[in-house]
PDB file of C-alpha atoms in Angstrom:
ATOM      1  CA  ASP A   1       4.654  18.418   9.850  1.00 76.00           C
ATOM      2  CA  GLN A   2       5.538  21.821  11.285  1.00 80.00           C
ATOM      3  CA  ALA A   3       9.196  20.837  11.317  1.00 85.00           C
ATOM      4  CA  ILE A   4       8.972  19.738   7.680  1.00 83.00           C
ATOM      5  CA  LEU A   5       7.441  23.076   6.701  1.00 84.00           C
ATOM      6  CA  ALA A   6      10.110  24.961   8.633  1.00 80.00           C
ATOM      7  CA  TYR A   7      12.969  23.096   6.986  1.00 75.00           C
ATOM      8  CA  LYS A   8      11.361  23.489   3.567  1.00 81.00           C
ATOM      9  CA  GLU A   9      11.419  27.247   4.122  1.00 75.00           C
ATOM     10  CA  LEU A  10      15.124  27.106   4.905  1.00 73.00           C
ATOM     11  CA  THR A  11      15.854  25.207   1.685  1.00 79.00           C
ATOM     12  CA  GLN A  12      14.100  27.717  -0.562  1.00 81.00           C
ATOM     13  CA  GLY A  13      15.836  30.463  -2.493  1.00 72.00           C
ATOM     14  CA  ALA A  14      19.558  31.087  -2.668  1.00 74.00           C
ATOM     15  CA  VAL A  15      22.003  28.668  -1.089  1.00 79.00           C
ATOM     16  CA  SER A  16      23.067  29.772   2.383  1.00 74.00           C
ATOM     17  CA  ASN A  17      25.169  28.454   5.243  1.00 73.00           C
ATOM     18  CA  TYR A  18      22.065  26.685   6.538  1.00 81.00           C
ATOM     19  CA  SER A  19      20.888  25.105   3.281  1.00 85.00           C
ATOM     20  CA  GLU A  20      22.945  21.920   3.500  1.00 88.00           C
ATOM     21  CA  LYS A  21      22.059  21.200   7.123  1.00 89.00           C
ATOM     22  CA  ALA A  22      18.387  22.018   6.507  1.00 87.00           C
ATOM     23  CA  LEU A  23      18.275  19.642   3.540  1.00 91.00           C
ATOM     24  CA  ILE A  24      19.772  16.822   5.633  1.00 92.00           C
ATOM     25  CA  ARG A  25      17.188  17.364   8.385  1.00 91.00           C
ATOM     26  CA  LEU A  26      14.304  17.666   5.928  1.00 90.00           C
ATOM     27  CA  ILE A  27      15.297  14.528   4.031  1.00 93.00           C
ATOM     28  CA  GLY A  28      15.602  12.629   7.314  1.00 92.00           C
ATOM     29  CA  LEU A  29      12.089  13.654   8.346  1.00 91.00           C
ATOM     30  CA  LEU A  30      10.622  12.658   4.969  1.00 92.00           C
ATOM     31  CA  LYS A  31      12.434   9.302   5.041  1.00 92.00           C
ATOM     32  CA  ASN A  32      11.076   8.606   8.526  1.00 91.00           C
ATOM     33  CA  LYS A  33       7.584   9.084   7.088  1.00 91.00           C
ATOM     34  CA  SER A  34       8.493   6.826   4.120  1.00 92.00           C
ATOM     35  CA  GLU A  35       7.890   9.770   1.776  1.00 92.00           C
ATOM     36  CA  TRP A  36      10.702   8.840  -0.595  1.00 92.00           C
ATOM     37  CA  VAL A  37       9.202  10.458  -3.687  1.00 92.00           C
ATOM     38  CA  ALA A  38       8.740  13.750  -1.854  1.00 92.00           C
ATOM     39  CA  ALA A  39      12.363  13.576  -0.710  1.00 94.00           C
ATOM     40  CA  ILE A  40      13.824  13.193  -4.202  1.00 96.00           C
ATOM     41  CA  PRO A  41      13.929  16.916  -5.197  1.00 95.00           C
ATOM     42  CA  TYR A  42      15.699  17.729  -1.928  1.00 93.00           C
ATOM     43  CA  LEU A  43      18.144  14.864  -2.387  1.00 96.00           C
ATOM     44  CA  GLU A  44      18.895  16.130  -5.893  1.00 96.00           C
ATOM     45  CA  LYS A  45      19.490  19.628  -4.539  1.00 94.00           C
ATOM     46  CA  LEU A  46      21.757  18.279  -1.801  1.00 93.00           C
ATOM     47  CA  ASP A  47      23.718  16.307  -4.390  1.00 95.00           C
ATOM     48  CA  THR A  48      24.236  19.551  -6.313  1.00 93.00           C
ATOM     49  CA  ILE A  49      25.176  21.905  -3.474  1.00 92.00           C
ATOM     50  CA  ALA A  50      26.861  19.618  -0.919  1.00 91.00           C
ATOM     51  CA  SER A  51      30.251  20.941   0.127  1.00 89.00           C
ATOM     52  CA  PHE A  52      30.969  18.006   2.434  1.00 89.00           C
ATOM     53  CA  GLU A  53      31.776  14.664   0.829  1.00 91.00           C
ATOM     54  CA  GLU A  54      29.797  12.851   3.531  1.00 92.00           C
ATOM     55  CA  ASN A  55      26.654  14.783   2.610  1.00 92.00           C
ATOM     56  CA  LYS A  56      27.147  14.161  -1.104  1.00 94.00           C
ATOM     57  CA  ARG A  57      27.431  10.437  -0.423  1.00 95.00           C
ATOM     58  CA  PHE A  58      24.297  10.621   1.712  1.00 95.00           C
ATOM     59  CA  ALA A  59      22.463  12.251  -1.196  1.00 96.00           C
ATOM     60  CA  VAL A  60      23.677   9.775  -3.809  1.00 97.00           C
ATOM     61  CA  PHE A  61      22.994   6.670  -1.702  1.00 97.00           C
ATOM     62  CA  ASN A  62      19.473   7.821  -0.901  1.00 96.00           C
ATOM     63  CA  LEU A  63      18.752   8.952  -4.461  1.00 97.00           C
ATOM     64  CA  MET A  64      19.578   5.418  -5.554  1.00 97.00           C
ATOM     65  CA  GLN A  65      16.848   4.065  -3.262  1.00 96.00           C
ATOM     66  CA  GLY A  66      14.431   6.890  -4.036  1.00 96.00           C
ATOM     67  CA  TYR A  67      14.677   6.585  -7.815  1.00 98.00           C
ATOM     68  CA  TYR A  68      14.125   2.833  -7.605  1.00 98.00           C
ATOM     69  CA  LEU A  69      11.093   3.132  -5.314  1.00 95.00           C
ATOM     70  CA  GLU A  70       9.699   5.836  -7.622  1.00 95.00           C
ATOM     71  CA  GLY A  71      10.086   3.483 -10.581  1.00 97.00           C
ATOM     72  CA  SER A  72      12.578   5.768 -12.322  1.00 98.00           C
ATOM     73  CA  PHE A  73      14.684   2.869 -13.565  1.00 98.00           C
ATOM     74  CA  PRO A  74      16.865   4.776 -16.086  1.00 98.00           C
ATOM     75  CA  LYS A  75      17.858   7.202 -13.314  1.00 98.00           C
ATOM     76  CA  THR A  76      18.453   4.282 -10.952  1.00 98.00           C
ATOM     77  CA  LEU A  77      20.803   2.639 -13.454  1.00 98.00           C
ATOM     78  CA  LYS A  78      22.758   5.842 -13.910  1.00 97.00           C
ATOM     79  CA  ILE A  79      23.160   6.588 -10.222  1.00 98.00           C
ATOM     80  CA  THR A  80      24.042   3.013  -9.260  1.00 98.00           C
ATOM     81  CA  ASP A  81      27.024   3.314 -11.595  1.00 97.00           C
ATOM     82  CA  ARG A  82      28.015   6.495  -9.750  1.00 96.00           C
ATOM     83  CA  VAL A  83      27.736   4.692  -6.429  1.00 97.00           C
ATOM     84  CA  LEU A  84      29.738   1.684  -7.611  1.00 97.00           C
ATOM     85  CA  ASN A  85      32.565   3.989  -8.710  1.00 96.00           C
ATOM     86  CA  ILE A  86      32.905   5.595  -5.263  1.00 94.00           C
ATOM     87  CA  PRO A  87      36.274   4.678  -3.681  1.00 91.00           C
ATOM     88  CA  ASN A  88      36.279   2.614  -0.469  1.00 91.00           C
ATOM     89  CA  LEU A  89      32.571   1.874  -0.754  1.00 94.00           C
ATOM     90  CA  GLU A  90      31.026   0.020   2.179  1.00 95.00           C
ATOM     91  CA  SER A  91      30.319  -3.613   1.366  1.00 96.00           C
ATOM     92  CA  SER A  92      26.596  -3.402   2.189  1.00 96.00           C
ATOM     93  CA  ILE A  93      26.118  -0.385  -0.094  1.00 97.00           C
ATOM     94  CA  HIS A  94      28.095  -2.109  -2.851  1.00 98.00           C
ATOM     95  CA  TRP A  95      25.695  -5.070  -2.806  1.00 98.00           C
ATOM     96  CA  ASP A  96      22.643  -2.785  -2.547  1.00 98.00           C
ATOM     97  CA  ALA A  97      23.804  -0.844  -5.601  1.00 98.00           C
ATOM     98  CA  LEU A  98      24.364  -4.020  -7.616  1.00 98.00           C
ATOM     99  CA  THR A  99      20.940  -5.340  -6.592  1.00 98.00           C
ATOM    100  CA  LEU A 100      19.125  -2.162  -7.632  1.00 98.00           C
ATOM    101  CA  LYS A 101      21.128  -2.020 -10.862  1.00 98.00           C
ATOM    102  CA  ALA A 102      20.159  -5.594 -11.758  1.00 98.00           C
ATOM    103  CA  LYS A 103      16.477  -5.090 -10.904  1.00 98.00           C
ATOM    104  CA  SER A 104      16.306  -1.800 -12.807  1.00 98.00           C
ATOM    105  CA  ALA A 105      17.984  -3.277 -15.877  1.00 98.00           C
ATOM    106  CA  LEU A 106      15.523  -6.165 -15.779  1.00 97.00           C
ATOM    107  CA  ALA A 107      12.584  -3.759 -15.491  1.00 98.00           C
ATOM    108  CA  LEU A 108      13.905  -1.946 -18.579  1.00 98.00           C
ATOM    109  CA  LYS A 109      14.328  -5.282 -20.413  1.00 97.00           C
ATOM    110  CA  ASP A 110      18.060  -4.628 -20.656  1.00 97.00           C
ATOM    111  CA  THR A 111      18.911  -8.306 -20.323  1.00 95.00           C
ATOM    112  CA  ILE A 112      22.609  -7.826 -21.117  1.00 97.00           C
ATOM    113  CA  THR A 113      23.157  -5.435 -18.203  1.00 98.00           C
ATOM    114  CA  ALA A 114      20.860  -7.486 -15.974  1.00 98.00           C
ATOM    115  CA  ALA A 115      22.713 -10.728 -16.722  1.00 98.00           C
ATOM    116  CA  ALA A 116      26.152  -9.204 -16.124  1.00 98.00           C
ATOM    117  CA  THR A 117      25.042  -7.633 -12.853  1.00 98.00           C
ATOM    118  CA  TYR A 118      23.180 -10.683 -11.560  1.00 98.00           C
ATOM    119  CA  LYS A 119      26.318 -12.740 -12.275  1.00 98.00           C
ATOM    120  CA  GLN A 120      28.209 -10.553  -9.802  1.00 98.00           C
ATOM    121  CA  LEU A 121      25.374 -10.922  -7.287  1.00 98.00           C
ATOM    122  CA  GLU A 122      25.675 -14.714  -7.266  1.00 98.00           C
ATOM    123  CA  THR A 123      28.405 -14.301  -4.642  1.00 96.00           C
ATOM    124  CA  ALA A 124      26.458 -11.816  -2.485  1.00 97.00           C
ATOM    125  CA  PRO A 125      26.711 -12.492   1.271  1.00 95.00           C
ATOM    126  CA  GLN A 126      22.917 -12.338   1.650  1.00 95.00           C
ATOM    127  CA  SER A 127      21.482 -15.742   0.719  1.00 95.00           C
ATOM    128  CA  GLU A 128      18.247 -14.300  -0.671  1.00 95.00           C
ATOM    129  CA  VAL A 129      20.113 -11.909  -2.983  1.00 97.00           C
ATOM    130  CA  ALA A 130      22.435 -14.669  -4.186  1.00 97.00           C
ATOM    131  CA  ALA A 131      19.452 -16.981  -4.753  1.00 97.00           C
ATOM    132  CA  GLU A 132      17.665 -14.364  -6.873  1.00 98.00           C
ATOM    133  CA  ALA A 133      20.802 -13.893  -8.970  1.00 98.00           C
ATOM    134  CA  ILE A 134      21.323 -17.623  -9.504  1.00 98.00           C
ATOM    135  CA  TYR A 135      17.628 -18.050 -10.316  1.00 98.00           C
ATOM    136  CA  PHE A 136      17.914 -15.392 -13.021  1.00 98.00           C
ATOM    137  CA  ARG A 137      20.642 -17.388 -14.777  1.00 98.00           C
ATOM    138  CA  ALA A 138      18.804 -20.684 -14.258  1.00 98.00           C
ATOM    139  CA  HIS A 139      15.689 -19.205 -15.863  1.00 98.00           C
ATOM    140  CA  GLN A 140      17.739 -17.912 -18.781  1.00 97.00           C
ATOM    141  CA  LEU A 141      19.089 -21.427 -19.349  1.00 98.00           C
ATOM    142  CA  TYR A 142      15.536 -22.783 -19.236  1.00 98.00           C
ATOM    143  CA  GLN A 143      14.499 -20.299 -21.923  1.00 97.00           C
ATOM    144  CA  GLN A 144      17.489 -21.400 -24.012  1.00 97.00           C
ATOM    145  CA  GLY A 145      16.456 -25.056 -23.742  1.00 98.00           C
ATOM    146  CA  MET A 146      19.388 -25.960 -21.488  1.00 98.00           C
ATOM    147  CA  PHE A 147      17.277 -27.762 -18.902  1.00 98.00           C
ATOM    148  CA  GLU A 148      19.933 -29.945 -17.267  1.00 98.00           C
ATOM    149  CA  GLU A 149      22.289 -26.981 -16.884  1.00 98.00           C
ATOM    150  CA  SER A 150      19.421 -25.012 -15.359  1.00 98.00           C
ATOM    151  CA  ASN A 151      18.887 -27.785 -12.810  1.00 98.00           C
ATOM    152  CA  VAL A 152      22.548 -27.598 -11.771  1.00 98.00           C
ATOM    153  CA  LEU A 153      22.034 -23.959 -10.808  1.00 98.00           C
ATOM    154  CA  ILE A 154      18.784 -24.762  -9.012  1.00 98.00           C
ATOM    155  CA  ASP A 155      20.753 -27.199  -6.865  1.00 97.00           C
ATOM    156  CA  LYS A 156      23.052 -24.307  -5.919  1.00 96.00           C
ATOM    157  CA  ILE A 157      20.025 -22.371  -4.663  1.00 96.00           C
ATOM    158  CA  ALA A 158      19.007 -25.359  -2.534  1.00 94.00           C
ATOM    159  CA  GLN A 159      22.504 -25.413  -1.016  1.00 93.00           C
ATOM    160  CA  LEU A 160      22.094 -21.826   0.189  1.00 92.00           C
ATOM    161  CA  GLY A 161      19.709 -23.025   2.896  1.00 81.00           C
ATOM    162  CA  GLY A 162      16.318 -21.893   4.137  1.00 74.00           C
ATOM    163  CA  SER A 163      16.894 -18.129   4.116  1.00 84.00           C
ATOM    164  CA  THR A 164      16.338 -17.722   0.380  1.00 87.00           C
ATOM    165  CA  GLY A 165      12.650 -16.834   0.727  1.00 89.00           C
ATOM    166  CA  ILE A 166      10.489 -16.864  -2.364  1.00 95.00           C
ATOM    167  CA  TRP A 167      13.457 -17.706  -4.607  1.00 96.00           C
ATOM    168  CA  ASN A 168      13.617 -21.220  -3.202  1.00 95.00           C
ATOM    169  CA  VAL A 169       9.996 -21.783  -4.239  1.00 96.00           C
ATOM    170  CA  LYS A 170      10.496 -20.158  -7.645  1.00 97.00           C
ATOM    171  CA  ALA A 171      13.521 -22.410  -8.139  1.00 97.00           C
ATOM    172  CA  LEU A 172      11.472 -25.509  -7.310  1.00 97.00           C
ATOM    173  CA  LEU A 173       8.784 -24.417  -9.767  1.00 98.00           C
ATOM    174  CA  LEU A 174      11.455 -23.980 -12.429  1.00 99.00           C
ATOM    175  CA  LEU A 175      12.839 -27.405 -11.496  1.00 98.00           C
ATOM    176  CA  ALA A 176       9.435 -28.941 -12.228  1.00 98.00           C
ATOM    177  CA  LYS A 177       9.329 -27.200 -15.615  1.00 98.00           C
ATOM    178  CA  ASN A 178      12.808 -28.457 -16.432  1.00 98.00           C
ATOM    179  CA  TYR A 179      11.857 -32.034 -15.522  1.00 98.00           C
ATOM    180  CA  PHE A 180       8.791 -31.815 -17.735  1.00 96.00           C
ATOM    181  CA  LYS A 181      10.869 -30.561 -20.654  1.00 96.00           C
ATOM    182  CA  LEU A 182      13.251 -33.457 -20.028  1.00 97.00           C
ATOM    183  CA  GLN A 183      10.204 -35.774 -20.261  1.00 94.00           C
ATOM    184  CA  ASP A 184      10.455 -36.809 -16.605  1.00 95.00           C
ATOM    185  CA  VAL A 185       6.797 -36.262 -15.769  1.00 94.00           C
ATOM    186  CA  PHE A 186       7.007 -38.268 -12.532  1.00 94.00           C
ATOM    187  CA  GLN A 187       9.662 -35.967 -11.050  1.00 96.00           C
ATOM    188  CA  ALA A 188       7.868 -32.860 -12.316  1.00 97.00           C
ATOM    189  CA  VAL A 189       4.630 -33.933 -10.628  1.00 96.00           C
ATOM    190  CA  PHE A 190       6.468 -34.839  -7.413  1.00 96.00           C
ATOM    191  CA  VAL A 191       8.083 -31.386  -7.186  1.00 98.00           C
ATOM    192  CA  LEU A 192       4.802 -29.579  -7.878  1.00 97.00           C
ATOM    193  CA  GLU A 193       2.962 -31.595  -5.233  1.00 96.00           C
ATOM    194  CA  SER A 194       5.724 -30.742  -2.761  1.00 96.00           C
ATOM    195  CA  ILE A 195       5.346 -27.014  -3.504  1.00 97.00           C
ATOM    196  CA  ILE A 196       1.577 -27.154  -3.054  1.00 97.00           C
ATOM    197  CA  GLU A 197       1.919 -29.055   0.225  1.00 96.00           C
ATOM    198  CA  ASN A 198       4.641 -26.945   1.835  1.00 94.00           C
ATOM    199  CA  PHE A 199       4.501 -23.348   0.590  1.00 94.00           C
ATOM    200  CA  ASP A 200       0.945 -22.053   1.011  1.00 92.00           C
ATOM    201  CA  ARG A 201       2.334 -18.637   2.057  1.00 94.00           C
ATOM    202  CA  TYR A 202       3.030 -17.980  -1.629  1.00 96.00           C
ATOM    203  CA  PRO A 203      -0.501 -18.174  -3.122  1.00 96.00           C
ATOM    204  CA  GLU A 204       0.455 -17.010  -6.628  1.00 97.00           C
ATOM    205  CA  LEU A 205       3.109 -19.710  -6.927  1.00 97.00           C
ATOM    206  CA  ILE A 206       0.699 -22.296  -5.508  1.00 97.00           C
ATOM    207  CA  LYS A 207      -1.845 -21.271  -8.151  1.00 97.00           C
ATOM    208  CA  GLU A 208       0.714 -21.711 -10.935  1.00 98.00           C
ATOM    209  CA  SER A 209       1.851 -25.036  -9.470  1.00 97.00           C
ATOM    210  CA  LYS A 210      -1.714 -26.353  -9.451  1.00 96.00           C
ATOM    211  CA  SER A 211      -2.230 -25.293 -13.070  1.00 96.00           C
ATOM    212  CA  LEU A 212       0.978 -27.014 -14.130  1.00 97.00           C
ATOM    213  CA  LEU A 213       0.158 -30.093 -12.075  1.00 96.00           C
ATOM    214  CA  GLU A 214      -3.154 -30.508 -13.885  1.00 94.00           C
ATOM    215  CA  LEU A 215      -1.436 -30.065 -17.238  1.00 94.00           C
ATOM    216  CA  TYR A 216       1.396 -32.460 -16.459  1.00 93.00           C
ATOM    217  CA  LYS A 217      -0.844 -35.181 -15.054  1.00 89.00           C
ATOM    218  CA  ASP A 218      -2.888 -35.090 -18.244  1.00 88.00           C
ATOM    219  CA  SER A 219       0.237 -35.469 -20.349  1.00 80.00           C
ATOM    220  CA  SER A 220       2.079 -38.621 -21.351  1.00 57.00           C
ATOM    221  CA  LEU A 221       5.679 -39.289 -22.293  1.00 47.00           C
ATOM    222  CA  SER A 222       4.703 -39.323 -25.953  1.00 52.00           C
ATOM    223  CA  THR A 223       3.160 -35.861 -25.730  1.00 56.00           C
ATOM    224  CA  ASN A 224       5.227 -32.942 -26.974  1.00 53.00           C
ATOM    225  CA  PRO A 225       6.343 -31.259 -23.738  1.00 51.00           C
ATOM    226  CA  SER A 226       6.278 -27.862 -25.403  1.00 53.00           C
ATOM    227  CA  ALA A 227       2.619 -28.040 -26.293  1.00 45.00           C
ATOM    228  CA  ASN A 228       0.352 -25.734 -24.344  1.00 48.00           C
ATOM    229  CA  GLU A 229       2.765 -25.353 -21.461  1.00 54.00           C
ATOM    230  CA  ILE A 230       2.065 -22.568 -19.044  1.00 46.00           C
ATOM    231  CA  GLU A 231       5.199 -20.435 -18.862  1.00 51.00           C
TER     232      GLU A 231
END
């Protein structure tokens, strides 16, 4: 804490030869304490005054994370575009920027930007990121009534393997909904029972699966699948 106070003093007032270095040290200390919101004003100042390209990149990359964690989604969208336009961008930062851009657009209900960005993320090297992106498109197809096409994408998520985390379970839940819409109640029930049996580490999804299972079991093939469905 004393070090933080000392570096804050050095960053106050007019820009000096020490300002840039002090900002880097101060931001590092705040990041180590997970105080991202507190670091944002200093990152913004560093972005403004940085004379070294390396320090400006440091500021921009960290502002991208900070704005997102703060919930400042319009600022996140704007700065991710800056990041993505940086020449010779590291691959990991490229994918991070696309991920934060997609999530921020979705939070702002900008489905056009979200869809375009998630489409790029479908080829991400991280299986969990790719699964989230494919799930987004599969869910869009479900909402458009294209249930069989949605299932094709869900199969792609399954092919990514076991490192897809919660998106594998979300995909299975969507698969059950698609089957129900296609009037295949047997398959829908089978998938839901499998979720309930195997994924108790996701209690919210288990709760939804149980609600759907009760609804589907009470239905018949002659029942309108759209009636009273839990979305």
